[in-house]
XYZ file of C-alpha atoms in Angstrom:
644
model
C -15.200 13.404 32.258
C -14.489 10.385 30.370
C -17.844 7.716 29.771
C -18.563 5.072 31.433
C -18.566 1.574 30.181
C -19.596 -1.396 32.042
C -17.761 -4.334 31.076
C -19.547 -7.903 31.685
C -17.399 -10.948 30.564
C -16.363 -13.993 32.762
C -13.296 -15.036 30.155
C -10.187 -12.823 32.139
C -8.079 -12.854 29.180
C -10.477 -11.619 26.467
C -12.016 -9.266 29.266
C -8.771 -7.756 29.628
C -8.194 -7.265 25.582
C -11.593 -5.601 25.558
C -10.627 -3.421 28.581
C -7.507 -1.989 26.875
C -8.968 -1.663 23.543
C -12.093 0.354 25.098
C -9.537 2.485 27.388
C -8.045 2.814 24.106
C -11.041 4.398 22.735
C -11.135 7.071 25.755
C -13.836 5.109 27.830
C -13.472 4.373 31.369
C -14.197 0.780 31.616
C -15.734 -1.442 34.803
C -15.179 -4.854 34.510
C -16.738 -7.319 36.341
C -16.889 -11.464 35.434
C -20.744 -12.462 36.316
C -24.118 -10.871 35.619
C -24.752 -10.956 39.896
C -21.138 -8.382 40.177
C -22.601 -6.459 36.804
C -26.144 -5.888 38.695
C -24.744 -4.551 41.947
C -22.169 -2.511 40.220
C -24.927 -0.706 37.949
C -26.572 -0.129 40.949
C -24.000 1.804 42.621
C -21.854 3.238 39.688
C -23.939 4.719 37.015
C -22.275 3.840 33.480
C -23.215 5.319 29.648
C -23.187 1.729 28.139
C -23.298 -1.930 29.144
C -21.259 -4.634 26.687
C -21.995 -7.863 28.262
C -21.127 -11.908 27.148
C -24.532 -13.953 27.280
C -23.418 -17.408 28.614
C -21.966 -16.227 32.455
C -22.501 -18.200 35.350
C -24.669 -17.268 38.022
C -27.146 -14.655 35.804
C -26.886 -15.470 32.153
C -26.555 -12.025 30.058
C -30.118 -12.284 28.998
C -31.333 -12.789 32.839
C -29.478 -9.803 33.235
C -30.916 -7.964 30.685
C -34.025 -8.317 31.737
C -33.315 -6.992 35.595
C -31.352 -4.200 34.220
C -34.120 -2.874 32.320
C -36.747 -3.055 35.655
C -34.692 0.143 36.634
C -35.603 3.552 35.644
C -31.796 4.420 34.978
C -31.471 1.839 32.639
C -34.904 1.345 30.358
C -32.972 3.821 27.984
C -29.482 2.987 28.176
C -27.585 1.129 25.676
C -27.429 -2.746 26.497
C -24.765 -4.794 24.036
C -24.381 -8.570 24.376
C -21.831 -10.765 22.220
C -22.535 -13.995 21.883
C -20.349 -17.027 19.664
C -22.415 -18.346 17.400
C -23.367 -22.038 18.710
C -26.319 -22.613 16.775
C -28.213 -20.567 13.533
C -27.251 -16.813 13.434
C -30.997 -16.347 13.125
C -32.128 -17.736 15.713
C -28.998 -16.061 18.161
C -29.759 -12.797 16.894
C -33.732 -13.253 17.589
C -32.799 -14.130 21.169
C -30.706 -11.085 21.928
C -32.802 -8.831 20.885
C -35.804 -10.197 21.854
C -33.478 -10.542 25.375
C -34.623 -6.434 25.344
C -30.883 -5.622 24.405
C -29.963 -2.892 22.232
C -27.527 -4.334 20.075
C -25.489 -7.549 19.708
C -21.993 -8.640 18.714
C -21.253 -12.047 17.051
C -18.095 -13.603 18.132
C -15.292 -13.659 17.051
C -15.352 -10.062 16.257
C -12.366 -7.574 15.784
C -11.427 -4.478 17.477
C -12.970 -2.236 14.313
C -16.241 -3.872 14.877
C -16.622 -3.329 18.277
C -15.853 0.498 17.650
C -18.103 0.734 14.771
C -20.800 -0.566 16.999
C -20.260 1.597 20.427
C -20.081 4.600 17.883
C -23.480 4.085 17.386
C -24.255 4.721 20.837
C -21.131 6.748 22.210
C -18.865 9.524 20.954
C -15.689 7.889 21.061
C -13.041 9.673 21.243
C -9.385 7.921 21.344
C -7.027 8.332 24.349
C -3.745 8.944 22.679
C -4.754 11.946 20.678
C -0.586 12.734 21.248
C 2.461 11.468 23.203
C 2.382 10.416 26.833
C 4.348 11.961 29.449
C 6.926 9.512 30.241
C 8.082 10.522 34.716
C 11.510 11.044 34.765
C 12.665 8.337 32.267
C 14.465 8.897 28.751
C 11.875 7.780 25.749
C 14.219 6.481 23.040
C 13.221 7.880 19.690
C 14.412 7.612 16.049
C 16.207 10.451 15.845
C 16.041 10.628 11.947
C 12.345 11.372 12.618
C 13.266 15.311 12.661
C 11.439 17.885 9.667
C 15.276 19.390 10.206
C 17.275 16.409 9.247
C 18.852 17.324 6.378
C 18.454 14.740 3.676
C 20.870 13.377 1.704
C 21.891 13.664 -1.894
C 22.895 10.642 -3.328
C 23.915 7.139 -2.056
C 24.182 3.590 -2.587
C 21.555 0.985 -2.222
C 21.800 -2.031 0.371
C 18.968 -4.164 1.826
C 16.741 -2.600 3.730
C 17.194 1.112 2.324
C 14.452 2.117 0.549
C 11.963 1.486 3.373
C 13.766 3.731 6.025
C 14.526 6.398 3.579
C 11.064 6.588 2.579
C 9.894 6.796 6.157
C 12.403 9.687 6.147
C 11.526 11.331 3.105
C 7.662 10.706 4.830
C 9.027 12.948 7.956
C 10.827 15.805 5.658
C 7.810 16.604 3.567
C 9.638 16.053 0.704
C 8.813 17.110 -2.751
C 11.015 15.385 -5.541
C 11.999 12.398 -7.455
C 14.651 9.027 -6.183
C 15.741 7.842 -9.008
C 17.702 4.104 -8.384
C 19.739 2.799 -10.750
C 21.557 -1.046 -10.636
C 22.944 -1.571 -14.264
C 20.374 -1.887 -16.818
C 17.515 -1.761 -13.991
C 15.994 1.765 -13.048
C 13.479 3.021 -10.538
C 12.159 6.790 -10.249
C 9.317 7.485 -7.370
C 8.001 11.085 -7.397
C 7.452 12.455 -4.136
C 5.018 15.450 -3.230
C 5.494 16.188 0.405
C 6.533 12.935 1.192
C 3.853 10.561 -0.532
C 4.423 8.573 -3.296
C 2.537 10.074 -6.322
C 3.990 8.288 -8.769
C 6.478 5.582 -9.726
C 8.369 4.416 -13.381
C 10.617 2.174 -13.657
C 12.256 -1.194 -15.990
C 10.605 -4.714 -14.882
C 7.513 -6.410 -15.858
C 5.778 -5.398 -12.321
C 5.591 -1.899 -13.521
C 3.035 -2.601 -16.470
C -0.493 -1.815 -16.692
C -1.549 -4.794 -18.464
C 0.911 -7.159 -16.261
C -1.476 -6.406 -13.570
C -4.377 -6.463 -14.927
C -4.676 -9.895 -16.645
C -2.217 -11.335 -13.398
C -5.463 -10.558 -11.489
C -7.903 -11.336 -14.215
C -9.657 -8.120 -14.521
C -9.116 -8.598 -18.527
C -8.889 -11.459 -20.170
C -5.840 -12.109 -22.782
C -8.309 -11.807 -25.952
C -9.155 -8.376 -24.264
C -6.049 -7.658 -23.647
C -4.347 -8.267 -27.733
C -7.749 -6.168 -28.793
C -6.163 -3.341 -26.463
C -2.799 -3.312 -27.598
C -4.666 -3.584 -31.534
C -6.388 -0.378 -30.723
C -3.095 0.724 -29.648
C -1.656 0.533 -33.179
C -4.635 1.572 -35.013
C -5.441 4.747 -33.612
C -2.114 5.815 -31.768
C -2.968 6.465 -28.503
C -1.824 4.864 -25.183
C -2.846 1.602 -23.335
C -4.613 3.244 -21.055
C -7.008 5.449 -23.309
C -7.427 2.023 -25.549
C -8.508 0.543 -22.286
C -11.156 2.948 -22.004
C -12.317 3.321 -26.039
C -12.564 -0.153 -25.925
C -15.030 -0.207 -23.223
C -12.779 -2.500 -20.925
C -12.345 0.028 -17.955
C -14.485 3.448 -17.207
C -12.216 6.793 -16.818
C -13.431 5.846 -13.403
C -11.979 2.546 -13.178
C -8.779 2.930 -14.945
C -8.090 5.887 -12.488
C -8.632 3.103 -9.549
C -6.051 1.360 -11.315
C -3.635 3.235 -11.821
C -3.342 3.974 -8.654
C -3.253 0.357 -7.396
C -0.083 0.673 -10.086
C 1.594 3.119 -8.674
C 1.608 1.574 -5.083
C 2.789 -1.865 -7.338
C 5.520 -0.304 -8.571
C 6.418 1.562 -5.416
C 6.506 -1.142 -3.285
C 8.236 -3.340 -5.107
C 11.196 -1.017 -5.161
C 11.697 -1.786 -1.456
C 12.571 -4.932 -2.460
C 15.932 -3.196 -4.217
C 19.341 -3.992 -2.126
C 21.979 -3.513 -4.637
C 22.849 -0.061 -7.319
C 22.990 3.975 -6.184
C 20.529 6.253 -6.349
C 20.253 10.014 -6.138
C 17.295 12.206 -5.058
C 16.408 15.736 -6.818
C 14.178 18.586 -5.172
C 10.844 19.953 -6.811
C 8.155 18.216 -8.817
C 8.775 17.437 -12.509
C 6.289 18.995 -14.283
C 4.364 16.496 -16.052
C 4.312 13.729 -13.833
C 1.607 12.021 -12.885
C -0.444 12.252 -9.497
C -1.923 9.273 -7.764
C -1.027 9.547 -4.510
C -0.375 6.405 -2.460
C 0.135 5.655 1.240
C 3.295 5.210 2.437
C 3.511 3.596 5.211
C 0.931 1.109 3.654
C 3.775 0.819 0.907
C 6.461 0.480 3.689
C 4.271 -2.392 5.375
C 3.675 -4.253 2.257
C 7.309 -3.792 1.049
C 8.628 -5.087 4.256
C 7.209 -8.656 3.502
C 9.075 -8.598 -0.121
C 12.846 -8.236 1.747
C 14.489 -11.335 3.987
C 14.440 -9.052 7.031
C 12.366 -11.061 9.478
C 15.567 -12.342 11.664
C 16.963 -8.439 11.000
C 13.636 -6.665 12.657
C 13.475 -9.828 15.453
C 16.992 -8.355 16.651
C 16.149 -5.200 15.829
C 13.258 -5.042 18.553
C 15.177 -7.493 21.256
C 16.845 -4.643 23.068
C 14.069 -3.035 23.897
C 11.655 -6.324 24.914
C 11.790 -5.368 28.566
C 10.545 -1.503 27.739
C 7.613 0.098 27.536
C 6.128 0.758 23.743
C 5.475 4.775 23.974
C 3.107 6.736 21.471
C 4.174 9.951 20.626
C 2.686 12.949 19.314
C 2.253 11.544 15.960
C 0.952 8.240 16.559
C -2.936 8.956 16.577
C -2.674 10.971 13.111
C -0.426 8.120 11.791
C -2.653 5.183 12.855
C -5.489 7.121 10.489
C -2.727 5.939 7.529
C -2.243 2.184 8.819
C -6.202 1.559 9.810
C -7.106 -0.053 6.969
C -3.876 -2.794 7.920
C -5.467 -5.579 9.516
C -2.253 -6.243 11.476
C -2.459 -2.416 13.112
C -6.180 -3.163 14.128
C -4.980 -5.737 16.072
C -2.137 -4.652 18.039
C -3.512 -0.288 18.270
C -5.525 -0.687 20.973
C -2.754 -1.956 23.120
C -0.123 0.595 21.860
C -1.232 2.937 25.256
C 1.919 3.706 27.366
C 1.703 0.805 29.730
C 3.020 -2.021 27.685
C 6.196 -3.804 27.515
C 7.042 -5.068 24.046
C 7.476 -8.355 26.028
C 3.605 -7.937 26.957
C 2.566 -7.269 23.843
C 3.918 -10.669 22.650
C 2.051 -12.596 25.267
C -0.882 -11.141 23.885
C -0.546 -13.046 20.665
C -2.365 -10.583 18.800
C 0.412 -10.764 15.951
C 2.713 -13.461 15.660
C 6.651 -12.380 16.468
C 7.450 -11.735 13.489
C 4.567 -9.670 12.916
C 5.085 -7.963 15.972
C 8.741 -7.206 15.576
C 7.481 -5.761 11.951
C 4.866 -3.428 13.052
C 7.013 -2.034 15.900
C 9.863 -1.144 13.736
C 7.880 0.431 11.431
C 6.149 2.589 13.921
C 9.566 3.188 15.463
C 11.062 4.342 12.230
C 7.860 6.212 11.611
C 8.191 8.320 14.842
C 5.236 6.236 15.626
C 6.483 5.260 19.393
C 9.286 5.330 20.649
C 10.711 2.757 24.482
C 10.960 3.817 27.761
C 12.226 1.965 30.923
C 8.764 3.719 32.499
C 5.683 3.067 31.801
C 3.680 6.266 30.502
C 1.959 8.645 32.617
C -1.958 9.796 32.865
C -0.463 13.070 31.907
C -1.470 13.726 28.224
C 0.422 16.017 25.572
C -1.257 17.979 22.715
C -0.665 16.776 19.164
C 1.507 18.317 17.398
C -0.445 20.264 14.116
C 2.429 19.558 11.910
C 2.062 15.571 12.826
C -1.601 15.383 11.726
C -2.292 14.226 8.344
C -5.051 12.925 6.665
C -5.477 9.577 5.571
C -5.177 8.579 2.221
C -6.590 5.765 0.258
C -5.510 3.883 -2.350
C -8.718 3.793 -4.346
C -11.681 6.206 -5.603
C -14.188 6.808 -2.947
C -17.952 5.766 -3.426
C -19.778 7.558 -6.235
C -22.919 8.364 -6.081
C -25.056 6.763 -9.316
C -26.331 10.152 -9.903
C -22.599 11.398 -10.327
C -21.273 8.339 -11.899
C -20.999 9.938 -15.682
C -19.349 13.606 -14.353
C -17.024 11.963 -12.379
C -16.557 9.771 -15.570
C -15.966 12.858 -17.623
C -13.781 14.461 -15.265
C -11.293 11.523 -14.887
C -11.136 10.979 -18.600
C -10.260 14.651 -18.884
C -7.933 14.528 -16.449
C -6.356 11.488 -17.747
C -5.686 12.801 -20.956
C -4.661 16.097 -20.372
C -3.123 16.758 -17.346
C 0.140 17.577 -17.696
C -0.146 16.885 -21.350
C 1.999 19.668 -23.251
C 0.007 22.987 -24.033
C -0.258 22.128 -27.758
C -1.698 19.143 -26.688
C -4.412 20.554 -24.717
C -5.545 22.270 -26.893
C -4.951 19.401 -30.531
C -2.736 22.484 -32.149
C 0.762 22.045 -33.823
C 3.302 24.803 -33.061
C 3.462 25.954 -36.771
C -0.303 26.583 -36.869
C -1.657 29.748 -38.003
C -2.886 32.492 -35.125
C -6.831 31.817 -37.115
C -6.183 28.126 -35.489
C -5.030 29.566 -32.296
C -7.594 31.656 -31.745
C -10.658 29.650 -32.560
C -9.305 27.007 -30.367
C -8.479 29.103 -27.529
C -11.980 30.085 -27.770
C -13.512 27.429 -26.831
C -12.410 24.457 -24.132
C -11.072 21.141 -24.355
C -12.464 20.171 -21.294
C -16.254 18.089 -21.713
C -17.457 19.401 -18.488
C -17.635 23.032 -16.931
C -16.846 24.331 -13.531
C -20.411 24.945 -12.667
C -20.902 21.370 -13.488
C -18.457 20.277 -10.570
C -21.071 18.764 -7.826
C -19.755 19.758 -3.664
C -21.317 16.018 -3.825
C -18.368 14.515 -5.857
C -15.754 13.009 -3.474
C -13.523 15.736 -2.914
C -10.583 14.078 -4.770
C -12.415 14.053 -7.486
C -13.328 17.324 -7.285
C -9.432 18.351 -6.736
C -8.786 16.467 -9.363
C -11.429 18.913 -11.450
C -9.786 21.815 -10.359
C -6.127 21.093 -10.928
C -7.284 20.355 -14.098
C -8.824 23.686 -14.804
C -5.842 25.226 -13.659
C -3.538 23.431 -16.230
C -6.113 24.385 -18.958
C -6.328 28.361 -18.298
C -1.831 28.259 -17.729
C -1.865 26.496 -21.426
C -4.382 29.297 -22.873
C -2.879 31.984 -21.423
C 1.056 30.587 -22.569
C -0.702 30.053 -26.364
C -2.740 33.122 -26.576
C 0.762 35.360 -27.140
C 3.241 34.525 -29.976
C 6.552 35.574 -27.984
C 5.257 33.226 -24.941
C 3.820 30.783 -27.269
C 7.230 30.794 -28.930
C 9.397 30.297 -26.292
C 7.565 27.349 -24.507
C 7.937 25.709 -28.148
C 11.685 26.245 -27.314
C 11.447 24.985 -24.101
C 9.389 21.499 -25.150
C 12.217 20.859 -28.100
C 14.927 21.352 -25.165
C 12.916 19.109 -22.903
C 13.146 21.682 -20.417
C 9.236 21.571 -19.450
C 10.361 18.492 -17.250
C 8.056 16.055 -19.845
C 7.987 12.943 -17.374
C 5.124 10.554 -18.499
C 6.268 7.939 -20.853
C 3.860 6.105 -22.872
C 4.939 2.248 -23.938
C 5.035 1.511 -27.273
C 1.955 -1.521 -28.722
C 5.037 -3.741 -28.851
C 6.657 -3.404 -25.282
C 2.464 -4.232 -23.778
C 2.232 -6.651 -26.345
C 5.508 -8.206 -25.058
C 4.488 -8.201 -21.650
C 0.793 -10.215 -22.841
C 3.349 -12.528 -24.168
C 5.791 -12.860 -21.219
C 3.059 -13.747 -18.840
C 1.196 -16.214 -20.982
C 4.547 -17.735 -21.075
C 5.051 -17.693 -17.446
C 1.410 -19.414 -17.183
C 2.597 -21.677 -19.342
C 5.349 -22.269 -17.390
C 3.274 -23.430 -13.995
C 1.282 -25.602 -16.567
C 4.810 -27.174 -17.537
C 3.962 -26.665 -20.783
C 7.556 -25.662 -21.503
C 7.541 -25.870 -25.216
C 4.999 -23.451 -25.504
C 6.285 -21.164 -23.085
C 9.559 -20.843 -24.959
C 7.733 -19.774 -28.115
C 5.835 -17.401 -25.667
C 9.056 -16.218 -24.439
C 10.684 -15.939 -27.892
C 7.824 -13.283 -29.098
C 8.372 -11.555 -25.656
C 11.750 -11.257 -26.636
C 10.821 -10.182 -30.701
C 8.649 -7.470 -29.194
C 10.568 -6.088 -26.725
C 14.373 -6.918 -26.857
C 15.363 -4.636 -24.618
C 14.302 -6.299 -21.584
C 16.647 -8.914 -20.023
C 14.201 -10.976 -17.841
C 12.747 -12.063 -21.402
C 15.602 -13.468 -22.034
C 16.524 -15.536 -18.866
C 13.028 -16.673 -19.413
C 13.578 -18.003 -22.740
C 16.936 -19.854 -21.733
C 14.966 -21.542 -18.854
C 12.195 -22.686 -21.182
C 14.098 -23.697 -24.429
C 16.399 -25.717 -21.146
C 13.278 -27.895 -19.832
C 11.729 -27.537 -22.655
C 14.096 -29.552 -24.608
C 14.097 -32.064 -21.469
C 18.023 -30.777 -20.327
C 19.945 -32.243 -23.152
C 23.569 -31.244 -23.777
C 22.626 -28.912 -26.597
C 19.994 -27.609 -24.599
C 21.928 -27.081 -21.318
C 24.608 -25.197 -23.853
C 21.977 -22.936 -25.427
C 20.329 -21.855 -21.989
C 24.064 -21.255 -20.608
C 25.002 -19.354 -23.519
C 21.881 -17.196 -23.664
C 21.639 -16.488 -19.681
C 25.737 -15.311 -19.839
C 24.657 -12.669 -22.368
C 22.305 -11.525 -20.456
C 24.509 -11.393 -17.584
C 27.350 -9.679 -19.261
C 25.061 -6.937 -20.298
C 23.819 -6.317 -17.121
C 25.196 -8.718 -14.166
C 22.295 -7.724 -12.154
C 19.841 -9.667 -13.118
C 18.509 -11.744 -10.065
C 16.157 -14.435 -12.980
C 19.131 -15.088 -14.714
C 21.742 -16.048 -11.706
C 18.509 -18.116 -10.593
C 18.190 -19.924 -13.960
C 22.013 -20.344 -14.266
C 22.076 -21.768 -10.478
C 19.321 -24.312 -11.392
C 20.655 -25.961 -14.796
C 24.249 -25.708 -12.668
C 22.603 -28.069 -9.945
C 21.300 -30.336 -12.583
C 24.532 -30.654 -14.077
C 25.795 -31.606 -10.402
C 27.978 -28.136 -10.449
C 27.511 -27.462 -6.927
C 30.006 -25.144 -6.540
C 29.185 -22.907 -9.162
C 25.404 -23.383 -8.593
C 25.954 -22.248 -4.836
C 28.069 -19.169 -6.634
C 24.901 -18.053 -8.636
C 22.199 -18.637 -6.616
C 23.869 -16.403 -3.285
C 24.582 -13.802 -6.262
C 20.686 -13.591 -6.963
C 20.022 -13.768 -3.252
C 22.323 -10.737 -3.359
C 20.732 -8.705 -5.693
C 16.999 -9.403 -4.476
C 17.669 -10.677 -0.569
C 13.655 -11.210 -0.645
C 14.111 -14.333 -3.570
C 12.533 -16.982 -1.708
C 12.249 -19.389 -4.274
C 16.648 -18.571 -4.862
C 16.817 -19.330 -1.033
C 14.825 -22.720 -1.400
C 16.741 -24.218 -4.113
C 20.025 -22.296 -2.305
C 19.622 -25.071 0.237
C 18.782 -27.734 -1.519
C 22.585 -27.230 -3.376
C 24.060 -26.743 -0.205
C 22.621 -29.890 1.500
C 23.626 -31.754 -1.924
C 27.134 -30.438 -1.863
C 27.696 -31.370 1.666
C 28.038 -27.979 2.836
């Protein structure tokens, strides 16, 4: 038998949020509008919990309160109030509990609150723990939500794409790499049973030190130290990150993940090129896993696809919105997305989507967003019934645990082993056997043997606390396996041999690459010339720009930078205009998918009053990247110039 709440609030419309939301949580909830209705009701329906507002008419939720706790039944019940916060917090809190309640609530609160709290007092366990039994009526489901589907090969790329086929790839388990390709630009994601574990790919999004000083966690005198330490001792950014004392093994492990879902979801914003998708997991590629339909969410808001999902959803605004058996493992994945908070609680069966939009919960685009993507998820699916009390089982293979896109708390205590571990792991996982263990291949078997003998690793097994957050800990022992296959593939010359064979033919699947100093210095120097662009400092930016380009030639966007610069910079004289124009077709005859320099073109075409060929360029970078808002801005000013 389900518990019994007792609901006390005289607003109708945020009682009946609060109602769903607590049905939601498996509770069977009275509601009542006055503290008079809540005392006669307690008296003849025994409840588990009262949540009650404090300013009711008739008897005030203190007054009642008070009376309830005169009865035997309820001196040791749980008694909640909420009240807004009119005057100090202080002085509200002192009342309530003073009042003889429990526990309080400060309005507004959200729907995670309120179930943090009542977990304190009540074993909640959700309602939809699978689908609901639908009488009679057809529930209409994405049918490429099916482990059997049989996923494609190979393709080409339009708008909108990469987020369904990821929700696909989600559904299949898949293990693999999608590699996307649109001239010059490149994308691989590694998948391992369907998440995102890692992510490579041409643009400045997808560099470590883009990131970081974008967000400020170094500063750019940090940042040319790092990429010095780069050159002087050889290693990576990531390790000079780390020797330098700017990040812990800890922290940089943090980041890189936050990278990885970066890079990933800024691939959804792809709409243009092919791409082909491999089975099995390359063998050195890196592993921080990432969330996907957290990507899928975030990526969503990088495409222009509001009007697309509105009209997506209108066919079904008369239906009812129906969980299935993988909605309550799902919504683990999306709980930390404030948006899913919101609407979850009213995701039961017995909403239309029209319903769910009077709510006002999410705004309509919003709305249509979140229901497509737990459509395409296999999330819900519409009925023209509503759902019945009847309740399914989940389905085993539908529950998954939640992931998270950064390290958990570490205890203090732990703080230097975990250290250790990550630094370990970040070196030398995946790393090539010789690595592991600092040999060459033409070393003697005396070198072999005395450094098989020992271990490359700073920590021991032994060492591994069960108090370590268990990715950590995983972390540890994949680790430890990668170590013992290395020492057992170097301890024989014939295998030793041949897996020297097998690294020169690049058939051990090496996957990490490892920028060069000069590509991370050119990216320090690409963004201090874009902040030198929003300072208008123009001049400056184009020298920026022109060491970008020094550094790292191979990377177009430096160059449509550097035309757009040297063009204001040199206040849009005829020489000027000629340069930029000159610079930005090169770049676009190397690669003519290059949504900056269309952009850049389109602009110095509508200063030169070239409508029609500004109109041309900026609907062929709208093309390319259909989620280039500033491209769609000045796209109408040139329009509404031109006339058209």
């Amino acid at each position: 038998m389900n518990m019994r709440i007792l609901l006390v609030e005289d607003d109708h419309y945020f009682s009946g949020i609060l109602g769903d939301y607590l049905g939601h949580l498996g509770l069977e909830v009275l509601r009542v509008a006055d503290g008079v209705e809540a005392l006669q009701l307690a008296t003849e329906s025994p409840v588990d919990l009262v949540l009650s507002d404090v300013f009711m008419p008739r008897l005030n939720g203190f007054e009642l309160v008070a009376r309830l706790r005169e009865q035997e039944a309820y001196r040791k019940l749980p008694l909640l109030l909420m009240s807004a916060v009119y005057q100090d917090e202080q002085v509200v809190q002192r009342n309530l509990l003073q009042s003889g309640a429990d526990d309080y609530l400060i309005k507004p609160f959200t729907m995670a609150q309120l179930s943090r709290k009542l977990g304190e007092y009540l074993d909640l366990k959700p309602e939809l723990e699978g689908a609901l039994a639908v009488g009679g009526a057809a529930v209409i489901r994405e049918s490429s939500w099916e482990r059997s589907v049989e996923l494609p090969e190979r393709g080409e790329i339009d708008s909108g794409f990469v987020a369904e086929f990821m929700l696909q790839l989600l559904a299949a388990s898949h293990t693999g790499v999608l590699k996307m390709v649109d001239g010059s630009r490149w994308k691989d994601i590694v998948f391992l049973n369907g998440y995102p574990m890692w992510s490579d790919g041409g643009g400045t999004h997808n560099r470590m030190g883009t990131m970081l000083l974008e967000e400020g966690t170094i500063e750019p005198v940090e940042f040319r130290g790092a990429v010095q330490h780069m050159r002087d001792h050889k290693v990576d950014f990531g390790s000079a990150l780390i020797q330098t004392g700017l990040l812990s093994p800890t922290e940089l492990y943090s980041q890189l993940r936050r990278l990885t879902e970066r890079r990933v979801v800024s691939a959804l914003s792809w709409a243009v090129g092919t791409w082909t998708l491999t089975t099995g997991l390359p063998r050195q590629a890196s592993c921080f896993e990432v969330n996907p339909l957290v990507v899928v969410w975030k990526g969503l808001g990088l495409q222009d696809q509001a009007r697309n999902l509105v009209n997506f959803i209108a066919p079904y605004e008369q239906m009812y919105v129906i969980p299935t058996e993988t909605y309550q493992s799902f919504w683990q994945l999306l709980g930390g997305v404030e948006a899913f908070e919101a609407l979850g609680s009213f995701v039961n069966g017995r909403r239309r989507v029209c319903e769910l939009r009077e709510f006002e919960v999410l705004t309509d685009g919003q709305l249509a967003k979140a229901l497509w993507l737990m459509f395409k998820a296999g999330m819900v699916g519409f009925s023209e019934q509503p759902a019945g009390s009847g309740q399914l089982s989940s389905s085993p293979e539908g529950q998954r645990e939640a992931s998270t896109a950064q390290v958990p708390t570490i205890d203090p205590k732990l703080q230097e082993l975990a250290d250790c571990i990550l630094r370990d792991y970040l070196r030398l996982w995946q790393a090539d056997f010789f690595v592991v263990f600092g040999l060459q291949p033409e070393a003697d078997e005396q070198a072999f043997a005395q450094a098989l003998a020992g271990s490359p690793l700073s920590w021991n097994l032994d060492d591994v606390s069960e108090d370590l957050p268990a990715e950590i800990r995983a972390r540890a022992r994949a680790l430890l396996g990668w170590v013992e296959e290395a020492r057992d593939t170097l301890s024989h010359p014939a295998s030793r041999k041949a897996y020297g064979l097998r690294l020169e033919e690049g058939a051990t699947g090496a996957y990490v690459a490892v920028s060069a100093p000069d590509c991370t210095e050119a990216a320090f120097f690409f963004d201090e010339g874009k902040r030198q662009v929003r300072l208008h400092d123009y001049l400056a930016a184009e020298r920026s720009f022109a060491h970008a380009v020094e550094a790292d030639p191979s990377t177009p966007e430096y160059k449509a930078y550097r035309a757009w610069a040297g063009y204001r910079g040199a206040g849009g004289s005829s020489a000027a205009v000629q340069s930029a124009v000159s610079l930005l077709r090169s770049v676009l005859q190397a690669d003519s998918h290059q949504p900056m320099a269309h952009y850049f073109l389109g602009l110095i075409q509508r200063d030169q009053r070239e409508f029609p060929a500004a109109v041309a360029s900026l609907r062929k970078a709208l093309s390319i990247d259909p989620g280039f808002d500033s491209a769609r801005k000045a796209l109408g000013q040139v329009e509404e110039l031109a006339g058209l």
